[in-house]
mmCIF file of C-alpha atoms in Angstrom:
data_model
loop_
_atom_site.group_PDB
_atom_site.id
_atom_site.type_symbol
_atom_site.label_atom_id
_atom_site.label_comp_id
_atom_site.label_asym_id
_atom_site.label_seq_id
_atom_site.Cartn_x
_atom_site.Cartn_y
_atom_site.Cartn_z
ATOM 1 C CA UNK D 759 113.580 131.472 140.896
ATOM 2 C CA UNK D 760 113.285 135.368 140.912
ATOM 3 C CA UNK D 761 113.014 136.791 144.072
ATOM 4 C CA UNK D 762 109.298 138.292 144.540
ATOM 5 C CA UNK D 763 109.059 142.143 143.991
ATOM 6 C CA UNK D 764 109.030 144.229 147.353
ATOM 7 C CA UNK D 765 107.432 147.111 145.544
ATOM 8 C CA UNK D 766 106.589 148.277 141.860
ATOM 9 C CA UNK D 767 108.147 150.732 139.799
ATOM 10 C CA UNK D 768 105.873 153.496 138.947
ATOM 11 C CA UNK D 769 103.444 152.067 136.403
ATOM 12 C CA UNK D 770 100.468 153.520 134.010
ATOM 13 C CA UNK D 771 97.552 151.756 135.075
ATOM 14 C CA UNK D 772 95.229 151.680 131.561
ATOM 15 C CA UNK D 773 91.680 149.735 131.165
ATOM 16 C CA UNK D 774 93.134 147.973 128.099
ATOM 17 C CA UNK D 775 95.697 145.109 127.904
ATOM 18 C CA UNK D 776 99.137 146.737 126.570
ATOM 19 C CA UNK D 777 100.268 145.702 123.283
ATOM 20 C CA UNK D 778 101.302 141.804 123.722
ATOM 21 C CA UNK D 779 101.342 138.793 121.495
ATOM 22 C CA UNK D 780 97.425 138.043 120.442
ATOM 23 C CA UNK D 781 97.447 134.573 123.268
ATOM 24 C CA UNK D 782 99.069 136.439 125.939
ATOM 25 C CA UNK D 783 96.562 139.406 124.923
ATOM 26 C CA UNK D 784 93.640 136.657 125.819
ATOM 27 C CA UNK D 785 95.260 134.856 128.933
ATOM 28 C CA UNK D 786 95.492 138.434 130.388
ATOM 29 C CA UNK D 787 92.170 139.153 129.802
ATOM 30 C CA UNK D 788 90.435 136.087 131.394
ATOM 31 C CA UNK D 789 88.159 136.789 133.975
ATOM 32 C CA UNK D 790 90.224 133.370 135.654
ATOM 33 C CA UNK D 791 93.438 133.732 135.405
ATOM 34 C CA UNK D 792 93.162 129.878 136.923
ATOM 35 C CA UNK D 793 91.215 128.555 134.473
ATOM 36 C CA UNK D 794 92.972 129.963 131.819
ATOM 37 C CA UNK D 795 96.542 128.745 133.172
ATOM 38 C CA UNK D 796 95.610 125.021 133.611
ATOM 39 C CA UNK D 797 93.036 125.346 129.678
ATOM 40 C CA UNK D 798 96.806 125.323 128.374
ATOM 41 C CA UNK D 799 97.716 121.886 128.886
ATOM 42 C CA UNK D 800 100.759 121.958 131.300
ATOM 43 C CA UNK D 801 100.752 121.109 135.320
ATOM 44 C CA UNK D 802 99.619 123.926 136.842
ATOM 45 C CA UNK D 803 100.685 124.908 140.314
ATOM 46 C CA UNK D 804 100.422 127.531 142.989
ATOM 47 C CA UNK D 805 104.196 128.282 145.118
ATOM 48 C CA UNK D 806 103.677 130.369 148.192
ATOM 49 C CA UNK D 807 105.974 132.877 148.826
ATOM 50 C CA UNK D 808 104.754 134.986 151.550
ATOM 51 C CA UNK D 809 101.596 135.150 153.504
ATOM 52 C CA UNK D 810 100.873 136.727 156.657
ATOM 53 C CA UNK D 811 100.696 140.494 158.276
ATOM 54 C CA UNK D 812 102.720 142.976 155.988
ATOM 55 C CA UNK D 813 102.927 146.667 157.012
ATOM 56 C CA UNK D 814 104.014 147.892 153.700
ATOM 57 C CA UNK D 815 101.581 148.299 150.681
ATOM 58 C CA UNK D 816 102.310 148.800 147.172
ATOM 59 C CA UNK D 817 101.119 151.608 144.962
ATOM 60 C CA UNK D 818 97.369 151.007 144.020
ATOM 61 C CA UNK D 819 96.703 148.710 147.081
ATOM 62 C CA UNK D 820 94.793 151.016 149.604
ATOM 63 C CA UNK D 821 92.182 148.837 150.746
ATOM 64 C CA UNK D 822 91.440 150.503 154.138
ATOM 65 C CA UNK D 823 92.655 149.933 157.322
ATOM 66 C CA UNK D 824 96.448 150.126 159.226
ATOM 67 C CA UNK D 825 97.505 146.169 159.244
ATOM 68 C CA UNK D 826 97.050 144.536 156.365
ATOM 69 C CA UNK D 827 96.944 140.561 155.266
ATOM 70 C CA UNK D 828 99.277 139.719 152.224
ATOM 71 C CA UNK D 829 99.441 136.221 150.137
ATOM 72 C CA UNK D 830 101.935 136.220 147.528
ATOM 73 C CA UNK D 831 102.138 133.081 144.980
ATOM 74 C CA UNK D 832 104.063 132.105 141.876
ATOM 75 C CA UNK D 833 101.842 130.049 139.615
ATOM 76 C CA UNK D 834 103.820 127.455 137.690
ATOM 77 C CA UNK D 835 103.415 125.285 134.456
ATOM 78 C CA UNK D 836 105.371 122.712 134.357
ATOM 79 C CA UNK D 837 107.398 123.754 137.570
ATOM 80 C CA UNK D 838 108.056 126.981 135.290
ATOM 81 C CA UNK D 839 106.824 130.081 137.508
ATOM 82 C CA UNK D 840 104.999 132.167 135.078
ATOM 83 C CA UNK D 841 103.028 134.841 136.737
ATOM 84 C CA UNK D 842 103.542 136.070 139.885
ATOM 85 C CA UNK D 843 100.439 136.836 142.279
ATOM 86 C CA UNK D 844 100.104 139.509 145.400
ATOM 87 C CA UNK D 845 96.504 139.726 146.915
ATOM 88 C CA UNK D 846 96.178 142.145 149.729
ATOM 89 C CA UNK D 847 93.277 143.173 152.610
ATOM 90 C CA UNK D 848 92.664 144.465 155.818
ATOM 91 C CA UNK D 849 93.992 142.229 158.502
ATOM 92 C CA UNK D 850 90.406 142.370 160.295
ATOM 93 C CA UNK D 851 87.158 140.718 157.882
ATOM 94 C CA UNK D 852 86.632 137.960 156.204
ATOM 95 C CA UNK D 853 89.111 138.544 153.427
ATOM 96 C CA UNK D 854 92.577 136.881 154.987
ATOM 97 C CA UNK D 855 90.557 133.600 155.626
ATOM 98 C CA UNK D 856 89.895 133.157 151.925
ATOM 99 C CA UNK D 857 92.899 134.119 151.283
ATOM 100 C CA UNK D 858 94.083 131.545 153.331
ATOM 101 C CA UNK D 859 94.424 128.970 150.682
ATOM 102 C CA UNK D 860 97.707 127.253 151.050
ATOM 103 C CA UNK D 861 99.057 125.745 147.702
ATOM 104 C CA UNK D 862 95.293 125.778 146.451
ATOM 105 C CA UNK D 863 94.900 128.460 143.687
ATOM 106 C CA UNK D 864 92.849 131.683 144.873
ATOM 107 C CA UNK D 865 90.438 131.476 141.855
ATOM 108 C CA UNK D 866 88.863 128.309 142.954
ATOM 109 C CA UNK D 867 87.426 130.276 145.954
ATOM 110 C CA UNK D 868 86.585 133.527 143.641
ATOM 111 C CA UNK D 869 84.892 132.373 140.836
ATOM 112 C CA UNK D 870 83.146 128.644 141.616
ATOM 113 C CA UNK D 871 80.113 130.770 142.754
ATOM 114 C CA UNK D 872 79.970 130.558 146.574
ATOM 115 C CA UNK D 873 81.323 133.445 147.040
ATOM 116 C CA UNK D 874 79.357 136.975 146.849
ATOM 117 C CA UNK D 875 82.492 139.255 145.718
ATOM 118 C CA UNK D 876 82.158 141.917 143.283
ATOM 119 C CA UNK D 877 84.917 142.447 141.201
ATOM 120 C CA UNK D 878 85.952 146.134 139.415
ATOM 121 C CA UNK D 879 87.192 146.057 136.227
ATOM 122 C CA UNK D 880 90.704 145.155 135.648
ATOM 123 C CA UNK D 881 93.678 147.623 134.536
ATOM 124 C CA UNK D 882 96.836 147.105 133.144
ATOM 125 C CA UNK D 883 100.238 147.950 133.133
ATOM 126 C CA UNK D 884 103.229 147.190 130.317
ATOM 127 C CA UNK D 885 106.406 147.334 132.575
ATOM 128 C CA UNK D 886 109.137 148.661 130.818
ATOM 129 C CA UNK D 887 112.506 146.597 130.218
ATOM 130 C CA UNK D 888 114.208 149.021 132.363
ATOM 131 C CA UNK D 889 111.937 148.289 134.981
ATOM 132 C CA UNK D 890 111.043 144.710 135.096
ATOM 133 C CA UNK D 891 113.838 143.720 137.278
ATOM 134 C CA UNK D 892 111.883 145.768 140.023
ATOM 135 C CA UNK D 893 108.867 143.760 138.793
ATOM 136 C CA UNK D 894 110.441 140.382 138.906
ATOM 137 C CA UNK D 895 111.035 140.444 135.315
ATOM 138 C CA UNK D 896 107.227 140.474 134.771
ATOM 139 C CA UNK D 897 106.361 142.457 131.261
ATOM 140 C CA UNK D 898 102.793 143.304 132.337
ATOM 141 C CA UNK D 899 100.843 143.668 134.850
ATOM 142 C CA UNK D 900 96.987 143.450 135.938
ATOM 143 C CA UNK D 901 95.239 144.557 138.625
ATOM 144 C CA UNK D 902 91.759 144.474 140.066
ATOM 145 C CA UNK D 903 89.641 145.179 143.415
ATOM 146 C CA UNK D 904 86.991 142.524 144.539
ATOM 147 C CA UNK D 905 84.451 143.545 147.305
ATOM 148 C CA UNK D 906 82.901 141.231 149.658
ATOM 149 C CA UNK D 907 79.957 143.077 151.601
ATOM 150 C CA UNK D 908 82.407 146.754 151.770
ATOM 151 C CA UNK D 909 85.915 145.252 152.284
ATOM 152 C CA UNK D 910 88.268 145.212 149.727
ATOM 153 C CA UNK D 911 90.973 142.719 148.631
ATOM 154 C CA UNK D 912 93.871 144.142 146.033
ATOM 155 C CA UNK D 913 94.616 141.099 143.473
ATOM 156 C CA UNK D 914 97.904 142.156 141.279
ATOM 157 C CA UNK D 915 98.949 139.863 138.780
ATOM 158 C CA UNK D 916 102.443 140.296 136.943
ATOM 159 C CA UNK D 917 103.328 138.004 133.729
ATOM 160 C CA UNK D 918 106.341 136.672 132.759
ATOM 161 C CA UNK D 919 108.070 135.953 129.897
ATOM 162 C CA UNK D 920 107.744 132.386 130.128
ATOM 163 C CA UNK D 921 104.423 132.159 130.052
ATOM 164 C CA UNK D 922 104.917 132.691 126.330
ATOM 165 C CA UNK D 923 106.166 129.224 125.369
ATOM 166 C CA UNK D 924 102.911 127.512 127.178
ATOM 167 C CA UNK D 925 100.691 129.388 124.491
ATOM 168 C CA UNK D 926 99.435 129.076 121.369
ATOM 169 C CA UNK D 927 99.124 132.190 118.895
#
C-alpha cells in the first residue's frame, strides 16, 4: 500500500470538481463520500493509518488551537484502498471523540442525523502527475470544514486511481 502523504504539494483549491471521468465527477461530489463508496457494489472498508495528537498541519487545515487531533484512513473496495482520508481538530472539544471511530467509517457519525455539524461547501483540487507521489498518488482532492457549536474539524479527501475500475460511466 502507498505510504500516507505527510504533507500536500501546493494545490489550487476551486469550488468545482476538476475535469474527471463523468462517475468519478459524481462520487466526488456526494455529500457521503460513504454512501457513495459502498452504492458501488464492492466491500467497502475503512484502514486506519494514524490517529492520535499530531503537531504538524497541512496547508488549508487551521482549525484553531496549538495541539491538534488527527485520524487518517484508507477506504477500500474490495481490499483495494481507493481514497485516502485525513480529518483534523483541536485536541480539546468534542471533535476527537467522534473522530474516534476505529475501523467504523466517519460518515456514519456525520450524516445519520444525530449530529448538529454544519458543513462549508467543499473545494477541490486536480493534483498534477508531477505531484501525486507527494499526494499518495491521489489525482484529486476534496476538502471541506464541518462546525459543531464553533469548533472546526478539517475533512481532506484524496482519490485514487483505482477507484476508477469500481465505477460505472
Amino acid at each position: 500500500m502507498t505510504a500516507f502523504p505527510h504533507t500536500l504539494p501546493p494545490l489550487i483549491w476551486q469550488p468545482e470538481p476538476p475535469a474527471v471521468p463523468a462517475a468519478l465527477r459524481r462520487l466526488i461530489q456526494a455529500p457521503s463520500l460513504t454512501l457513495a463508496l459502498q452504492a458501488t457494489g464492492a466491500d467497502f472498508r475503512v484502514q486506519v493509518a494514524f490517529q492520535g495528537e499530531m503537531a504538524q498541519l497541512w496547508p488549508g487545515e487551521e482549525v484553531g488551537g496549538n495541539a491538534f487531533h488527527v485520524r487518517q484512513v484508507w477506504l477500500l473496495l474490495d481490499d483495494t484502498p481507493v481514497v485516502w482520508a485525513r480529518s483534523v481538530c483541536p485536541l480539546a472539544g468534542a471533535w476527537p471523540s467522534i473522530l474516534a471511530c476505529g475501523t467504523q467509517p466517519l460518515g456514519k457519525r456525520l450524516f445519520d442525523g444525530r449530529l448538529a455539524a454544519e458543513r462549508s461547501p467543499l473545494a477541490f483540487a486536480a493534483v498534477p502527475p508531477a505531484q501525486q507521489e507527494q499526494a499518495a498518488q491521489a489525482v484529486c482532492l476534496r476538502r471541506s470544514v464541518f462546525d459543531l457549536n464553533g469548533e472546526k474539524m478539517v475533512l481532506t479527501e484524496g482519490f485514487m486511481p483505482e477507484l476508477a475500475r469500481f465505477l460505472e460511466e
